[in-house]
Coordinates of N, CA and C in Angstrom, one line a residue:
M170 N 33.9 -100.3 247.0 CA 34.4 -99.1 246.4 C 33.5 -98.0 246.7
G171 N 32.3 -98.0 246.3 CA 31.3 -96.9 246.7 C 31.4 -95.7 245.8
F172 N 30.4 -94.9 246.0 CA 30.4 -93.6 245.2 C 31.4 -92.6 245.7
P173 N 32.2 -92.0 244.9 CA 33.3 -91.1 245.4 C 32.8 -89.9 246.0
Y174 N 31.5 -89.5 246.0 CA 31.1 -88.2 246.6 C 30.2 -88.5 247.8
D175 N 30.4 -89.6 248.5 CA 29.6 -89.9 249.7 C 29.9 -89.0 250.9
N176 N 31.0 -88.3 250.8 CA 31.4 -87.5 252.0 C 31.0 -86.0 251.9
G177 N 30.0 -85.7 251.1 CA 29.4 -84.3 251.1 C 30.0 -83.3 250.2
G178 N 30.7 -83.8 249.2 CA 31.2 -82.8 248.2 C 32.7 -82.5 248.2
T179 N 33.4 -83.1 249.0 CA 34.9 -82.9 249.0 C 35.6 -83.9 248.2
W180 N 36.7 -83.6 247.7 CA 37.5 -84.6 246.8 C 38.5 -85.3 247.6
T181 N 38.5 -85.3 248.9 CA 39.6 -85.9 249.7 C 39.7 -87.5 249.5
D182 N 38.5 -88.1 249.4 CA 38.6 -89.6 249.3 C 38.6 -90.1 247.9
V183 N 38.7 -89.3 246.9 CA 38.7 -89.7 245.5 C 40.2 -90.0 245.1
S184 N 40.4 -91.3 244.7 CA 41.7 -91.6 244.2 C 41.6 -92.2 242.8
G185 N 42.4 -91.8 241.9 CA 42.4 -92.3 240.6 C 41.4 -91.5 239.7
P186 N 41.4 -91.9 238.5 CA 40.4 -91.3 237.5 C 39.0 -91.7 237.8
I187 N 38.1 -90.7 237.6 CA 36.7 -91.0 237.7 C 36.2 -91.8 236.4
F188 N 36.7 -91.4 235.3 CA 36.4 -92.1 234.0 C 37.1 -93.4 234.0
M189 N 36.3 -94.5 234.0 CA 36.8 -95.8 234.1 C 37.7 -96.2 232.9
G190 N 37.5 -95.6 231.7 CA 38.3 -95.9 230.6 C 39.6 -95.2 230.4
A191 N 39.9 -94.3 231.4 CA 41.1 -93.5 231.3 C 42.4 -94.3 231.4
G192 N 43.3 -94.1 230.5 CA 44.6 -94.8 230.5 C 44.5 -96.0 229.6
G193 N 43.4 -96.3 229.0 CA 43.3 -97.4 228.1 C 43.0 -97.0 226.7
A194 N 42.3 -97.9 226.0 CA 42.0 -97.6 224.6 C 40.6 -96.9 224.4
A195 N 39.8 -96.8 225.5 CA 38.5 -96.3 225.4 C 38.4 -94.9 224.8
P196 N 39.2 -93.9 225.3 CA 39.1 -92.5 224.8 C 39.4 -92.5 223.3
G197 N 40.4 -93.2 222.9 CA 40.7 -93.2 221.4 C 39.6 -93.9 220.6
L198 N 39.1 -95.0 221.2 CA 38.0 -95.7 220.5 C 36.8 -94.8 220.3
F199 N 36.4 -94.1 221.4 CA 35.3 -93.2 221.4 C 35.5 -92.1 220.4
A200 N 36.7 -91.5 220.4 CA 37.0 -90.5 219.4 C 36.9 -91.0 218.0
L201 N 37.4 -92.2 217.7 CA 37.3 -92.7 216.4 C 35.9 -93.0 216.0
I202 N 35.1 -93.4 216.9 CA 33.6 -93.6 216.6 C 33.0 -92.3 216.3
G203 N 33.3 -91.2 217.0 CA 32.8 -89.9 216.8 C 33.2 -89.4 215.4
I204 N 34.5 -89.6 215.1 CA 35.0 -89.1 213.8 C 34.3 -89.8 212.6
V205 N 34.1 -91.1 212.8 CA 33.4 -91.9 211.7 C 32.0 -91.4 211.5
I206 N 31.3 -91.1 212.6 CA 29.9 -90.7 212.6 C 29.9 -89.3 211.9
C207 N 30.8 -88.4 212.2 CA 30.8 -87.1 211.6 C 31.1 -87.2 210.1
V208 N 32.1 -88.0 209.7 CA 32.4 -88.1 208.3 C 31.2 -88.7 207.5
V209 N 30.5 -89.7 208.1 CA 29.4 -90.3 207.4 C 28.3 -89.3 207.3
A210 N 28.0 -88.5 208.3 CA 27.0 -87.4 208.2 C 27.3 -86.4 207.2
L211 N 28.6 -86.0 207.1 CA 29.0 -85.1 206.0 C 28.8 -85.6 204.6
A212 N 29.2 -86.9 204.5 CA 29.1 -87.6 203.2 C 27.6 -87.7 202.7
I213 N 26.7 -88.0 203.6 CA 25.3 -88.1 203.3 C 24.7 -86.7 203.0
G214 N 25.1 -85.7 203.8 CA 24.7 -84.4 203.5 C 25.2 -83.9 202.2
Q215 N 26.4 -84.1 201.8 CA 27.0 -83.7 200.5 C 26.2 -84.4 199.4
K216 N 25.9 -85.6 199.5 CA 25.2 -86.4 198.5 C 23.8 -85.8 198.3
A217 N 23.1 -85.5 199.4 CA 21.8 -84.9 199.3 C 21.8 -83.5 198.6
E218 N 22.8 -82.7 199.1 CA 22.8 -81.4 198.5 C 23.2 -81.4 197.0
A219 N 24.1 -82.3 196.6 CA 24.5 -82.3 195.2 C 23.3 -82.8 194.4
G220 N 22.5 -83.7 194.9 CA 21.3 -84.1 194.1 C 20.3 -83.0 194.0
K221 N 20.1 -82.2 195.0 CA 19.2 -81.1 195.0 C 19.7 -80.0 194.0
Y222 N 21.0 -79.8 194.0 CA 21.6 -78.8 193.1 C 21.4 -79.2 191.7
K223 N 21.6 -80.5 191.4 CA 21.5 -80.9 190.0 C 20.0 -80.8 189.5
K224 N 19.1 -81.1 190.4 CA 17.7 -80.9 190.0 C 17.3 -79.5 189.8
H225 N 17.9 -78.6 190.6 CA 17.5 -77.2 190.5 C 18.1 -76.5 189.3
K226 N 19.3 -77.0 188.9 CA 20.0 -76.4 187.8 C 19.4 -76.6 186.5

């Protein structure tokens, strides 16, 4: 198969998607993982801020 850019920077020999997960479940899975990480970070941050607010009050 080889590297698709062996011919000096033209796209003539590239066929199909460069991202190997395109057309499958990988993009959705990666998006779901990212969403979960963001929600967890927001929940941890909210808990920490609420605790600091209660101490300050």
